[in-house]
Coordinates of C-alpha atoms in Angstrom, one line a residue:
L1 CA -7.8 29.4 -22.6
L2 CA -6.5 26.2 -21.9
G3 CA -4.6 27.8 -19.1
A4 CA -7.9 29.2 -18.1
T5 CA -9.7 26.0 -17.7
N6 CA -7.2 24.5 -15.4
L7 CA -8.0 27.1 -13.1
I8 CA -11.8 25.6 -12.8
P9 CA -13.4 22.6 -11.6
G10 CA -14.8 20.0 -14.2
P11 CA -13.4 18.6 -17.5
N12 CA -11.1 20.7 -19.4
S13 CA -12.3 19.6 -23.1
T14 CA -15.7 20.3 -22.4
E15 CA -15.1 23.8 -20.9
M16 CA -12.8 24.6 -23.6
A17 CA -15.4 23.7 -26.4
I18 CA -17.9 26.1 -24.5
H19 CA -15.5 28.8 -24.1
L20 CA -14.7 29.0 -27.7
G21 CA -18.2 28.9 -28.6
Y22 CA -19.0 31.8 -26.4
V23 CA -15.8 33.7 -27.9
R24 CA -17.2 33.3 -31.5
A25 CA -20.6 33.8 -30.8
G26 CA -21.6 35.0 -27.8
W27 CA -24.3 33.1 -25.4
P28 CA -26.3 31.4 -28.5
G29 CA -22.5 29.9 -29.7
L30 CA -22.1 29.1 -25.8
I31 CA -25.1 26.6 -25.9
A32 CA -24.7 25.3 -29.4
A33 CA -20.7 24.4 -28.4
G34 CA -22.1 23.1 -25.3
V35 CA -25.0 20.9 -26.3
S36 CA -23.0 19.8 -29.6
F37 CA -20.3 18.6 -27.4
I38 CA -21.8 16.9 -24.8
A39 CA -25.0 15.9 -26.2
P40 CA -23.9 13.0 -28.6
A41 CA -21.8 11.2 -26.4
M42 CA -24.8 11.4 -23.6
V43 CA -27.3 9.7 -25.9
I44 CA -24.5 7.1 -27.3
V45 CA -23.8 6.2 -23.3
L46 CA -27.6 6.3 -22.4
V47 CA -28.2 3.7 -24.9
L48 CA -25.6 1.4 -23.7
A49 CA -26.5 1.9 -20.1
W50 CA -30.0 0.6 -21.0
A51 CA -28.4 -2.0 -23.3
Y52 CA -26.0 -3.0 -20.2
A53 CA -29.1 -2.7 -17.4
T54 CA -31.1 -5.0 -20.0
Y55 CA -28.5 -7.6 -21.3
G56 CA -25.5 -6.9 -19.0
T57 CA -25.9 -10.5 -17.3
T58 CA -26.1 -12.3 -20.9
P59 CA -22.7 -14.8 -21.8
E60 CA -22.4 -12.3 -25.0
A61 CA -22.3 -8.9 -23.1
D62 CA -20.0 -10.5 -20.4
G63 CA -17.5 -11.6 -22.5
L64 CA -17.5 -8.3 -24.1
L65 CA -17.0 -6.5 -21.4
Y66 CA -14.3 -9.1 -20.2
G67 CA -12.4 -8.4 -23.1
I68 CA -12.4 -4.3 -22.3
K69 CA -11.8 -4.4 -18.7
P70 CA -8.1 -5.1 -18.9
V71 CA -7.5 -2.7 -21.2
V72 CA -9.2 -0.2 -19.5
I73 CA -7.6 -0.9 -16.2
A74 CA -4.3 -0.6 -17.8
I75 CA -5.0 2.9 -18.9
V76 CA -6.2 4.1 -15.7
A77 CA -2.8 2.4 -14.0
Q78 CA -0.8 4.3 -16.3
A79 CA -2.3 7.2 -15.9
L80 CA -2.1 7.0 -12.2
W81 CA 1.7 6.1 -12.4
E82 CA 2.4 9.6 -14.7
L83 CA 0.2 11.3 -12.3
G84 CA 2.1 10.0 -9.5
R85 CA 5.6 10.8 -10.9
K86 CA 4.6 14.4 -11.4
A87 CA 2.7 14.8 -8.3
V88 CA 5.7 13.1 -5.9
K89 CA 8.3 15.8 -5.8
G90 CA 10.2 14.9 -2.9
P91 CA 9.8 12.9 0.4
L92 CA 7.3 15.1 1.8
T93 CA 4.6 14.8 -0.8
A94 CA 5.6 11.0 -0.9
I95 CA 4.8 10.6 2.8
V96 CA 1.6 13.0 2.7
G97 CA 0.5 10.9 -0.6
A98 CA 0.8 7.3 1.4
A99 CA -1.0 8.6 4.4
A100 CA -4.0 10.1 2.0
L101 CA -4.1 6.6 0.7
S102 CA -4.0 5.0 3.6
L103 CA -6.4 6.6 5.2
Y104 CA -8.8 6.5 1.9
L105 CA -8.3 3.0 2.0
L106 CA -9.9 3.3 5.5
G107 CA -12.7 4.2 4.2
Q108 CA -11.9 8.4 5.0
N109 CA -13.3 11.0 3.3
E110 CA -11.5 11.7 -0.2
I111 CA -12.2 15.4 -0.6
A112 CA -11.4 16.1 3.2
L113 CA -8.0 14.1 2.7
L114 CA -7.1 16.0 -0.6
A115 CA -7.8 19.3 1.7
V116 CA -6.1 18.4 4.5
G117 CA -3.0 16.6 2.4
G118 CA -2.7 20.0 0.9
L119 CA -2.9 22.4 3.7
V120 CA -0.3 20.1 5.7
V121 CA 2.3 20.2 2.3
M122 CA 1.9 24.2 2.1
V123 CA 2.4 24.7 6.1
I124 CA 5.3 22.7 6.1
A125 CA 6.7 24.0 2.9
N126 CA 6.1 27.3 4.1
R127 CA 7.1 26.7 7.8
Q128 CA 9.4 29.4 8.0
R129 CA 7.2 32.3 6.5
L130 CA 4.2 30.9 8.7
G131 CA 6.2 31.3 11.9
R132 CA 6.2 27.3 12.3
A133 CA 2.3 26.8 12.4
P134 CA 1.4 23.8 14.3
L135 CA 0.0 21.0 12.4
S136 CA -2.5 19.9 15.1
A137 CA -5.1 22.4 14.1
V138 CA -5.6 20.8 10.4
A139 CA -4.7 16.9 10.8
P140 CA -8.1 15.7 12.6
L141 CA -9.9 17.0 9.7
G142 CA -9.1 14.2 7.5
L143 CA -10.5 11.7 10.3
A144 CA -13.5 13.6 11.0
L145 CA -15.5 12.3 7.8
G146 CA -16.3 8.6 8.0
P147 CA -18.4 6.0 6.1
L148 CA -22.0 7.6 5.7
A149 CA -24.9 4.9 6.3
A150 CA -26.5 3.1 3.6
E151 CA -29.3 4.8 1.8
P152 CA -31.8 3.9 -0.6
V153 CA -31.3 5.3 -4.1
N154 CA -33.2 8.5 -5.1
L155 CA -32.4 11.4 -7.7
A156 CA -32.0 14.2 -5.4
Q157 CA -29.1 12.4 -3.6
L158 CA -27.7 11.2 -7.0
F159 CA -28.0 14.9 -8.2
W160 CA -25.8 16.4 -5.4
I161 CA -23.6 13.7 -5.4
F162 CA -22.6 14.9 -8.7
L163 CA -22.8 18.6 -8.4
K164 CA -20.4 17.8 -5.4
I165 CA -17.8 15.5 -7.4
G166 CA -18.2 18.2 -10.3
S167 CA -17.6 21.3 -8.0
V168 CA -14.3 20.0 -6.6
L169 CA -12.5 17.8 -9.3
Y170 CA -10.0 19.3 -11.4
G171 CA -8.4 17.9 -15.0
S172 CA -7.9 14.4 -15.4
G173 CA -11.1 11.8 -15.6
Y174 CA -9.3 9.3 -14.0
V175 CA -9.7 11.0 -10.4
L176 CA -13.5 10.8 -10.9
L177 CA -12.7 7.1 -10.5
A178 CA -12.1 7.4 -7.0
F179 CA -14.8 10.0 -6.0
L180 CA -17.4 7.5 -7.7
R181 CA -16.0 4.6 -6.3
A182 CA -15.8 6.1 -2.6
D183 CA -19.8 7.7 -3.1
F184 CA -21.4 4.9 -4.9
V185 CA -19.8 1.6 -4.2
V186 CA -18.4 2.3 -0.2
R187 CA -20.4 4.6 1.5
L188 CA -23.9 4.1 -0.5
G189 CA -23.8 0.6 -1.8
W190 CA -25.3 1.3 -5.0
L191 CA -23.0 -0.5 -7.1
T192 CA -20.4 -3.3 -7.0
D193 CA -17.0 -2.4 -8.1
A194 CA -17.5 -4.9 -10.9
Q195 CA -20.4 -2.4 -12.2
L196 CA -18.7 0.8 -11.5
I197 CA -15.6 -0.8 -13.8
D198 CA -18.0 -1.7 -16.7
A199 CA -19.5 2.0 -16.7
V200 CA -16.1 3.3 -16.9
S201 CA -15.1 0.7 -19.5
I202 CA -18.3 2.1 -21.4
G203 CA -17.5 5.4 -20.6
Q204 CA -13.8 4.9 -22.0
V205 CA -14.7 3.6 -25.2
T206 CA -17.6 6.5 -26.4
P207 CA -16.7 9.7 -27.5
G208 CA -17.1 12.5 -25.3
P209 CA -15.9 13.8 -21.7
V210 CA -15.3 11.2 -19.5
F211 CA -17.9 12.5 -17.0
T212 CA -20.8 11.0 -19.3
T213 CA -20.0 8.1 -17.1
A214 CA -22.5 10.2 -14.8
T215 CA -25.2 9.1 -17.5
F216 CA -24.5 5.6 -17.5
I217 CA -24.8 5.5 -13.7
G218 CA -27.3 7.8 -13.5
Y219 CA -29.5 5.4 -15.7

């Protein structure tokens, strides 16, 4: 079951809990397991989001978050380092990874960069069997999607952004941070970098899946 959860997008822990509920008691078990696993964390984060929106600018709240942020940043940095060590298996993946990171920092769409980067590695690694397929057909895709224009906040767009992220995000919730920043900070300007770090920090110190950060941002 754990292997199966790694083949579909979304948080593995949530999917595993829901699947176990289904195995034990069918559809009622699926619903019970899903609600029991997600709802407590969602409620806690919702309360914390309200408290942040109401009291987040007070000296007491600022001091509390100031103490949490360095720990969270260290955890994320360590996770990215371990992920990089596992992902970079040679010069090819190192070069493609560096190019994707550079283009991301220049404002290119992170989903397109992931897709094109994976396709480039696949084509080069299998060039003998693919008859040396040209890379010119796939390389421009990463440059085709630039930053979006700033738009006012609305629930429909918020829903579609999280649906998009949930449909393409695999495994680690730390990857979620890059997706959230690209949409909510860079493209839309709905949050600042400091507010995003606050949301992730609060999500890290609460129980449940990291996806509950979405509840905080939604509030």
